[in-house]
């Protein structure tokens, strides 16, 4: 059979199978509620939902069902990237193509993506995916960054000119107005960023609580991690460096340095495991969600020869735009140069990330897998598997990693009204599934051995997934 090489033809191939009930027969279920595998099961999908699950003889397969032979295969919930980035059509942020990014996510088993920096163009793209015009995962979108506004500026107004990816706020009234505009525009979250002033942050929190739109993002410097945790209304913390300052040892020489880069980057060398444990216990007690994005530390915290070698790896060359690789190369060279001039160890950030990940998991923090791709130097989709490999290196067992990449994101979305029904492999759950050739509970790397993906009830066989990958490769091969 000729390989399908266009996005629209690939989704047509999938939808031909999903227009009728789908029966995955004689498959081993990996429900991830515990470290168990349930052999010889049949799963019936109808529309975008799971409608029946049970032992092979006990499940009636509809006469018109499309049959998928699951023998020797393992069925688990679809993966999620809960901190992804797409390109902004209105700006020059990132060089990737959004259709290619969505296709890559799907091909690597990612059926849910939380895009953490939105614009109207990103919202429109997410709608196209949701409506089935473009193959990809379910996409939810955060608002533009909320950053600080000049003291001389007047009240915030959504009609003002400027960067559509950054909303600049100063007062409580600004924050409330921005939150209302985010809600009215259709963003699923409101994105707090580093420099948002305290007054504006308070306004965002108060208004978003009234509207039912979660505030997510960075820890504002004016508030600090202790303030965010004490308040409790920010619904996720992004990136592990938010724990850096409170985890730093009292005798750290970086703490009193006159150089900002020593105070920041140098502090990664002086994390106190006991302080990290206390911090992790506090976060767990608050129930705050954390998206670690350890991959950021992996890509920006390694020796420069390793970073540059990765940029030439086959998967990176095939599945990223040349312009994106050039941005990454400049990042790698710039970081290496700066670290050398500052006399700092580039690998300290990575070591801190693994230490912090282990502490958060040990204390039972609500963790979700996210990658920060494409700012993090990895192709979309593949980045999720590289992130999970880092969690494994931190000592987290496959069950814990996979739950953070599947059931936890589903629970998070239900908590804020962005998903309905039960999660995972259960009757009534959304049919977001990955069919694997190996058991992922033995090794989380087996989650890359994908035989098929079901996204909102649409079945993509290996052939269709390969077609998506081929089309991405062709697109980027022809990109200047």
Coordinates of C-alpha atoms in Angstrom, one line a residue:
X1 CA 0.0 0.0 0.0
X2 CA 1.3 3.5 -0.8
X3 CA 2.2 5.5 2.2
X4 CA 0.0 8.5 2.8
X5 CA 2.0 11.7 3.0
X6 CA -0.3 14.6 3.7
X7 CA -1.8 15.6 7.0
X8 CA -5.4 15.8 5.6
X9 CA -5.1 12.3 3.9
X10 CA -3.7 10.9 7.1
X11 CA -6.6 12.0 9.2
X12 CA -9.0 10.9 6.6
X13 CA -7.5 7.4 6.8
X14 CA -8.0 7.5 10.6
X15 CA -11.5 8.8 10.5
X16 CA -12.6 6.1 8.0
X17 CA -11.9 3.6 10.8
X18 CA -13.5 5.8 13.6
X19 CA -16.8 6.4 11.8
X20 CA -17.9 3.0 13.1
X21 CA -17.4 1.4 16.4
X22 CA -13.9 0.2 17.1
X23 CA -13.1 -3.1 18.9
X24 CA -9.6 -3.7 20.3
X25 CA -9.6 -7.4 20.8
X26 CA -7.5 -9.7 23.0
X27 CA -5.3 -6.8 24.3
X28 CA -3.5 -6.5 27.6
X29 CA -4.8 -3.5 29.5
X30 CA -2.4 -1.2 31.5
X31 CA -4.9 1.0 33.4
X32 CA -2.2 2.6 35.6
X33 CA -4.4 2.5 38.7
X34 CA -1.7 0.1 40.0
X35 CA 1.3 -1.8 38.7
X36 CA -0.9 -4.4 37.0
X37 CA -1.6 -5.7 33.6
X38 CA -4.9 -7.3 32.7
X39 CA -4.6 -9.8 29.8
X40 CA -7.0 -10.9 27.1
X41 CA -9.4 -8.0 27.3
X42 CA -11.7 -6.4 24.6
X43 CA -12.3 -2.6 24.5
X44 CA -15.1 -1.1 22.5
X45 CA -15.0 2.5 21.4
X46 CA -17.9 4.4 19.9
X47 CA -17.6 8.0 18.9
X48 CA -15.1 9.6 21.3
X49 CA -15.8 7.4 24.3
X50 CA -15.0 4.0 25.7
X51 CA -18.3 2.1 25.9
X52 CA -17.3 -1.4 27.0
X53 CA -14.3 -3.2 28.6
X54 CA -14.1 -6.8 29.7
X55 CA -12.6 -10.2 29.2
X56 CA -12.8 -11.3 25.6
X57 CA -15.7 -13.8 25.9
X58 CA -17.8 -11.4 28.0
X59 CA -17.8 -8.5 25.6
X60 CA -20.2 -8.4 22.7
X61 CA -18.4 -7.0 19.7
X62 CA -20.8 -5.0 17.4
X63 CA -21.4 -6.6 14.1
X64 CA -20.2 -3.4 12.3
X65 CA -17.2 -2.8 14.5
X66 CA -13.8 -2.1 13.0
X67 CA -11.6 -4.8 14.6
X68 CA -8.1 -4.1 15.9
X69 CA -6.1 -7.2 16.8
X70 CA -4.6 -6.5 20.2
X71 CA -2.9 -9.8 20.8
X72 CA 0.6 -9.3 22.1
X73 CA -0.1 -5.6 22.6
X74 CA -0.5 -3.4 25.6
X75 CA -3.2 -0.7 25.8
X76 CA -2.7 2.4 28.1
X77 CA -4.2 5.9 28.3
X78 CA -2.8 8.5 25.9
X79 CA 0.1 10.7 27.0
X80 CA 0.0 14.4 27.8
X81 CA 2.4 17.3 27.5
X82 CA 1.2 19.7 30.1
X83 CA 3.7 22.4 29.2
X84 CA 4.0 22.8 25.5
X85 CA 4.6 25.7 23.2
X86 CA 3.3 26.4 19.7
X87 CA 4.4 29.1 17.3
X88 CA 2.5 32.3 17.3
X89 CA 1.3 33.3 13.8
X90 CA 1.3 37.0 14.9
X91 CA 4.9 37.1 16.1
X92 CA 8.3 35.7 15.4
X93 CA 8.3 33.5 18.6
X94 CA 9.6 30.0 17.6
X95 CA 10.2 28.7 14.1
X96 CA 8.2 25.5 14.2
X97 CA 5.1 24.8 12.1
X98 CA 2.1 24.2 14.2
X99 CA 0.6 21.6 12.0
X100 CA 3.9 19.7 12.2
X101 CA 4.0 20.1 15.9
X102 CA 0.5 18.7 16.3
X103 CA 1.3 15.8 14.0
X104 CA 4.5 15.0 16.0
X105 CA 2.6 15.0 19.3
X106 CA 0.1 12.5 17.9
X107 CA 2.8 10.3 16.3
X108 CA 4.5 10.0 19.7
X109 CA 1.3 9.0 21.5
X110 CA 0.5 12.5 23.0
X111 CA -3.2 13.0 22.9
X112 CA -3.4 16.0 25.2
X113 CA -1.4 19.2 25.1
X114 CA -1.6 22.2 27.4
X115 CA -0.1 25.1 25.4
X116 CA 1.4 27.5 27.9
X117 CA 1.6 30.7 25.9
X118 CA -1.3 31.7 23.7
X119 CA -2.3 34.3 21.2
X120 CA -5.4 34.6 19.0
X121 CA -3.6 32.6 16.3
X122 CA -2.8 29.8 18.7
X123 CA -6.5 29.7 19.8
X124 CA -7.6 29.5 16.2
X125 CA -5.2 26.6 15.6
X126 CA -6.4 24.8 18.6
X127 CA -10.0 25.1 17.4
X128 CA -9.0 23.7 14.0
X129 CA -7.5 20.6 15.7
X130 CA -10.6 20.3 18.0
X131 CA -12.9 20.4 15.0
X132 CA -11.0 17.7 13.2
X133 CA -9.6 19.8 10.3
X134 CA -6.0 19.1 11.5
X135 CA -4.8 15.8 13.1
X136 CA -3.4 16.3 16.6
X137 CA -4.1 16.0 20.3
X138 CA -6.7 17.8 22.4
X139 CA -5.2 21.3 22.9
X140 CA -6.0 23.7 25.8
X141 CA -4.4 27.2 25.7
X142 CA -3.1 29.6 28.3
X143 CA -3.4 33.4 27.8
X144 CA -0.5 35.6 26.7
X145 CA 2.1 36.3 29.4
X146 CA 1.0 38.8 32.0
X147 CA 4.0 41.0 32.7
X148 CA 4.7 44.3 34.3
X149 CA 3.5 47.6 32.9
X150 CA 5.3 51.0 33.0
X151 CA 4.2 53.2 35.9
X152 CA 3.4 56.0 33.5
X153 CA 1.0 53.9 31.4
X154 CA -2.8 54.2 31.8
X155 CA -5.2 51.4 32.6
X156 CA -4.8 48.2 30.7
X157 CA -7.0 48.0 27.6
X158 CA -7.2 44.9 25.4
X159 CA -7.5 47.2 22.3
X160 CA -4.1 48.7 22.9
X161 CA -1.4 48.1 20.3
X162 CA 1.7 46.0 21.1
X163 CA 2.9 42.4 21.3
X164 CA -0.2 40.1 21.1
X165 CA 1.8 37.5 23.1
X166 CA 2.4 39.7 26.2
X167 CA -0.2 41.6 28.2
X168 CA 1.4 44.3 30.4
X169 CA -0.5 45.0 33.6
X170 CA 0.3 47.1 36.7
X171 CA -2.7 47.6 39.0
X172 CA -5.3 45.4 40.6
X173 CA -7.8 46.8 38.1
X174 CA -5.4 45.9 35.2
X175 CA -5.2 42.3 36.5
X176 CA -9.0 42.0 36.8
X177 CA -9.5 43.5 33.3
X178 CA -6.9 41.1 31.8
X179 CA -8.5 38.1 33.5
X180 CA -12.0 39.1 32.1
X181 CA -10.6 39.5 28.6
X182 CA -8.9 36.1 28.8
X183 CA -12.1 34.5 29.8
X184 CA -14.1 36.3 27.1
X185 CA -11.6 35.5 24.4
X186 CA -11.7 31.8 25.2
X187 CA -8.4 31.0 26.9
X188 CA -8.5 28.0 29.2
X189 CA -5.9 29.4 31.7
X190 CA -4.4 32.8 32.7
X191 CA -0.6 32.8 32.5
X192 CA 1.2 34.6 35.3
X193 CA 4.8 35.4 34.5
X194 CA 8.0 36.5 36.3
X195 CA 7.6 40.3 36.4
X196 CA 3.8 40.7 37.1
X197 CA 3.4 43.2 39.9
X198 CA 1.9 42.1 43.2
X199 CA -1.2 44.3 42.8
X200 CA -1.9 43.0 39.3
X201 CA -1.4 39.4 40.4
X202 CA -3.9 39.9 43.2
X203 CA -6.4 41.3 40.7
X204 CA -5.8 38.3 38.3
X205 CA -6.3 35.8 41.2
X206 CA -9.5 37.5 42.5
X207 CA -11.1 37.8 39.1
X208 CA -10.1 34.4 37.8
X209 CA -11.5 32.8 40.9
X210 CA -14.9 34.5 40.2
X211 CA -14.8 33.4 36.6
X212 CA -13.6 29.9 37.2
X213 CA -10.5 30.2 35.0
X214 CA -7.3 28.8 36.6
X215 CA -4.2 30.9 37.0
X216 CA -1.1 29.0 36.0
X217 CA 2.5 29.7 35.2
X218 CA 5.7 31.0 36.8
X219 CA 6.1 32.2 40.4
X220 CA 6.1 36.1 40.2
X221 CA 9.2 37.5 41.7
X222 CA 7.2 40.1 43.6
X223 CA 5.3 37.3 45.4
X224 CA 7.8 34.5 45.8
X225 CA 7.2 30.8 46.2
X226 CA 6.2 31.1 49.8
X227 CA 3.6 33.7 48.9
X228 CA 2.2 31.7 46.1
X229 CA 1.9 28.6 48.3
X230 CA 0.4 30.6 51.2
X231 CA -2.2 32.1 48.9
X232 CA -3.1 28.8 47.3
X233 CA -5.0 30.2 44.3
X234 CA -2.4 29.6 41.6
X235 CA -3.3 26.2 40.1
X236 CA 0.1 25.1 38.8
X237 CA 3.7 25.9 39.2
X238 CA 5.9 25.5 36.1
X239 CA 9.6 24.6 36.1
X240 CA 11.8 23.2 38.9
X241 CA 13.8 26.4 39.3
X242 CA 10.9 27.8 41.4
X243 CA 12.3 25.8 44.3
X244 CA 15.8 27.0 43.9
X245 CA 16.0 30.0 46.3
X246 CA 14.1 28.3 49.2
X247 CA 16.1 25.1 48.8
X248 CA 19.5 26.9 48.9
X249 CA 21.7 26.2 51.9
X250 CA 22.2 29.0 54.4
X251 CA 26.0 28.9 53.9
X252 CA 25.8 29.0 50.1
X253 CA 28.4 31.4 48.8
X254 CA 26.1 32.3 45.9
X255 CA 23.5 33.7 48.3
X256 CA 25.5 36.9 49.0
X257 CA 27.2 37.3 45.7
X258 CA 27.3 40.7 44.1
X259 CA 26.8 39.1 40.7
X260 CA 23.3 38.2 39.7
X261 CA 24.4 35.1 37.7
X262 CA 26.2 33.7 40.7
X263 CA 23.1 34.3 42.9
X264 CA 20.9 32.5 40.4
X265 CA 22.9 29.9 38.4
X266 CA 25.5 29.4 41.2
X267 CA 22.8 28.5 43.7
X268 CA 22.0 25.2 42.0
X269 CA 25.2 23.8 43.4
X270 CA 24.0 24.4 47.0
X271 CA 20.6 22.8 47.3
X272 CA 19.9 21.4 50.8
X273 CA 18.1 18.0 50.5
X274 CA 16.4 18.6 53.8
X275 CA 15.0 21.9 52.7
X276 CA 13.8 20.4 49.5
X277 CA 12.0 17.7 51.4
X278 CA 10.2 20.3 53.6
X279 CA 9.3 22.3 50.5
X280 CA 7.9 19.2 48.8
X281 CA 5.9 18.3 51.8
X282 CA 4.4 21.9 51.9
X283 CA 3.5 21.7 48.2
X284 CA 1.9 18.3 48.7
X285 CA -0.1 19.6 51.6
X286 CA -1.4 22.5 49.6
X287 CA -2.4 20.2 46.7
X288 CA -0.7 22.5 44.2
X289 CA 0.0 21.0 40.8
X290 CA 3.7 21.1 39.6
X291 CA 4.9 20.7 36.0
X292 CA 8.7 20.2 36.5
X293 CA 9.9 20.4 32.8
X294 CA 13.2 18.7 33.8
X295 CA 14.1 18.6 30.1
X296 CA 14.9 22.3 30.3
X297 CA 17.7 21.6 32.7
X298 CA 18.9 18.7 30.6
X299 CA 19.2 20.8 27.4
X300 CA 20.5 24.0 28.9
X301 CA 22.6 22.4 31.7
X302 CA 24.8 20.0 29.9
X303 CA 28.3 20.3 28.4
X304 CA 28.3 22.3 25.2
X305 CA 29.7 19.4 23.0
X306 CA 26.8 17.3 24.1
X307 CA 24.3 20.0 23.4
X308 CA 25.6 20.7 19.9
X309 CA 25.8 17.0 19.1
X310 CA 22.2 16.6 20.0
X311 CA 21.3 19.3 17.5
X312 CA 22.7 17.0 14.8
X313 CA 20.9 13.9 15.9
X314 CA 18.7 12.3 13.3
X315 CA 15.4 12.9 15.0
X316 CA 16.1 16.5 15.7
X317 CA 17.2 17.1 12.1
X318 CA 14.1 15.3 10.7
X319 CA 11.5 16.8 13.0
X320 CA 12.5 20.4 13.6
X321 CA 12.8 23.4 11.3
X322 CA 16.3 24.6 10.4
X323 CA 15.4 28.0 11.8
X324 CA 14.5 26.4 15.2
X325 CA 17.8 24.5 15.2
X326 CA 19.7 27.7 14.6
X327 CA 17.9 29.3 17.6
X328 CA 18.9 26.3 19.7
X329 CA 22.5 26.4 18.5
X330 CA 22.8 30.1 19.5
X331 CA 21.3 29.2 22.9
X332 CA 23.8 26.4 23.4
X333 CA 26.8 28.4 22.4
X334 CA 25.6 31.4 24.4
X335 CA 25.0 29.4 27.6
X336 CA 28.3 27.7 27.3
X337 CA 30.2 31.0 26.8
X338 CA 28.4 32.6 29.7
X339 CA 29.0 29.7 32.1
X340 CA 32.7 29.7 31.2
X341 CA 33.0 33.4 31.8
X342 CA 31.1 33.1 35.1
X343 CA 33.2 30.1 36.3
X344 CA 30.0 28.0 36.9
X345 CA 29.3 24.3 36.4
X346 CA 26.8 23.9 33.6
X347 CA 25.6 20.5 34.9
X348 CA 24.6 21.8 38.4
X349 CA 21.1 22.8 37.1
X350 CA 20.6 19.2 35.8
X351 CA 21.6 17.7 39.1
X352 CA 19.3 20.0 41.0
X353 CA 16.4 19.1 38.7
X354 CA 16.8 15.3 39.4
X355 CA 17.2 15.9 43.2
X356 CA 14.1 18.0 43.2
X357 CA 12.1 15.6 41.1
X358 CA 12.8 12.8 43.5
X359 CA 11.8 14.9 46.5
X360 CA 8.5 16.0 44.9
X361 CA 7.6 12.4 44.0
X362 CA 8.6 11.0 47.3
X363 CA 6.3 13.5 49.1
X364 CA 3.3 12.7 46.8
X365 CA 3.1 16.1 45.1
X366 CA 0.6 16.4 42.3
X367 CA 3.0 16.1 39.3
X368 CA 2.3 16.3 35.6
X369 CA 4.7 15.6 32.7
X370 CA 5.5 18.7 30.6
X371 CA 8.4 19.5 28.4
X372 CA 8.6 23.2 27.6
X373 CA 9.1 22.2 24.0
X374 CA 10.0 24.0 21.8
X375 CA 12.0 26.4 24.0
X376 CA 13.5 23.1 25.4
X377 CA 15.7 21.7 22.6
X378 CA 13.7 18.7 21.6
X379 CA 11.2 17.9 18.9
X380 CA 7.5 18.0 19.9
X381 CA 6.2 14.6 21.0
X382 CA 9.6 13.1 21.3
X383 CA 10.2 15.6 24.1
X384 CA 7.6 13.8 26.3
X385 CA 9.6 10.6 26.1
X386 CA 12.9 12.4 26.8
X387 CA 11.2 14.1 29.8
X388 CA 10.0 10.7 31.1
X389 CA 13.5 9.3 30.8
X390 CA 14.8 12.0 33.1
X391 CA 12.2 11.1 35.6
X392 CA 13.4 7.5 35.5
X393 CA 16.9 8.7 36.0
X394 CA 15.7 10.5 39.1
X395 CA 14.6 7.2 40.5
X396 CA 10.8 7.5 39.9
X397 CA 9.4 4.1 38.9
X398 CA 7.5 3.6 35.6
X399 CA 4.1 3.6 37.2
X400 CA 4.7 7.0 38.8
X401 CA 6.0 8.5 35.6
X402 CA 3.2 7.2 33.5
X403 CA 0.5 8.3 35.9
X404 CA 2.0 11.8 35.8
X405 CA 1.8 11.7 32.0
X406 CA -1.8 10.3 31.7
X407 CA -4.2 10.0 34.7
X408 CA -2.9 13.1 36.5
X409 CA -3.4 15.4 33.6
X410 CA -6.9 14.0 33.0
X411 CA -7.7 14.6 36.7
X412 CA -6.3 18.2 36.4
X413 CA -8.5 18.9 33.4
X414 CA -11.6 17.5 35.1
X415 CA -10.8 19.6 38.2
X416 CA -11.1 22.8 36.2
X417 CA -14.0 21.7 34.0
X418 CA -12.0 21.2 30.9
X419 CA -12.8 17.5 30.6
X420 CA -15.8 15.4 31.4
X421 CA -16.3 11.8 32.5
X422 CA -13.9 9.4 34.2
X423 CA -10.2 9.1 33.3
X424 CA -8.1 6.4 31.8
X425 CA -9.2 3.0 30.8
X426 CA -12.8 3.0 32.1
X427 CA -16.2 3.0 30.6
X428 CA -17.3 6.5 29.7
X429 CA -13.8 7.9 29.5
X430 CA -12.6 9.8 26.5
X431 CA -11.1 7.4 23.9
X432 CA -7.5 8.7 24.2
X433 CA -5.3 5.6 24.0
X434 CA -1.9 4.3 23.0
X435 CA -1.4 0.7 21.8
X436 CA 2.1 -0.5 22.5
X437 CA 4.2 -3.5 21.5
X438 CA 5.9 -3.7 24.9
X439 CA 4.9 -3.4 28.5
X440 CA 5.6 0.2 29.7
X441 CA 5.5 -0.8 33.4
X442 CA 8.7 -2.8 32.9
X443 CA 10.5 0.2 31.3
X444 CA 9.0 3.6 30.6
X445 CA 11.0 3.7 27.4
X446 CA 8.6 1.1 26.1
X447 CA 6.0 3.9 25.8
X448 CA 7.8 4.9 22.6
X449 CA 7.0 1.5 21.0
X450 CA 3.7 2.6 19.5
X451 CA 1.6 0.4 17.3
X452 CA -1.4 2.7 17.1
X453 CA -2.9 5.8 18.7
X454 CA -6.5 6.6 19.4
X455 CA -7.2 10.4 19.8
X456 CA -10.8 11.3 20.7
X457 CA -11.9 8.1 19.1
X458 CA -10.0 8.5 15.9
X459 CA -7.8 5.5 15.2
X460 CA -4.3 6.1 13.8
X461 CA -2.6 2.8 12.8
X462 CA 1.2 2.7 12.6
X463 CA 1.0 3.4 8.9
X464 CA -0.9 6.6 9.5
X465 CA 1.5 7.7 12.2
X466 CA 4.4 7.0 9.9
X467 CA 2.7 9.0 7.2
X468 CA 2.4 12.0 9.6
X469 CA 6.1 11.7 10.5
X470 CA 7.0 11.5 6.8
X471 CA 5.0 14.6 6.0
X472 CA 6.7 16.5 8.9
X473 CA 10.1 15.5 7.6
X474 CA 9.2 16.6 4.1
X475 CA 7.9 19.9 5.3
X476 CA 11.0 20.7 7.3
X477 CA 13.4 19.4 4.5
X478 CA 11.8 22.1 2.3
X479 CA 12.0 24.9 4.9
X480 CA 14.8 27.4 4.4

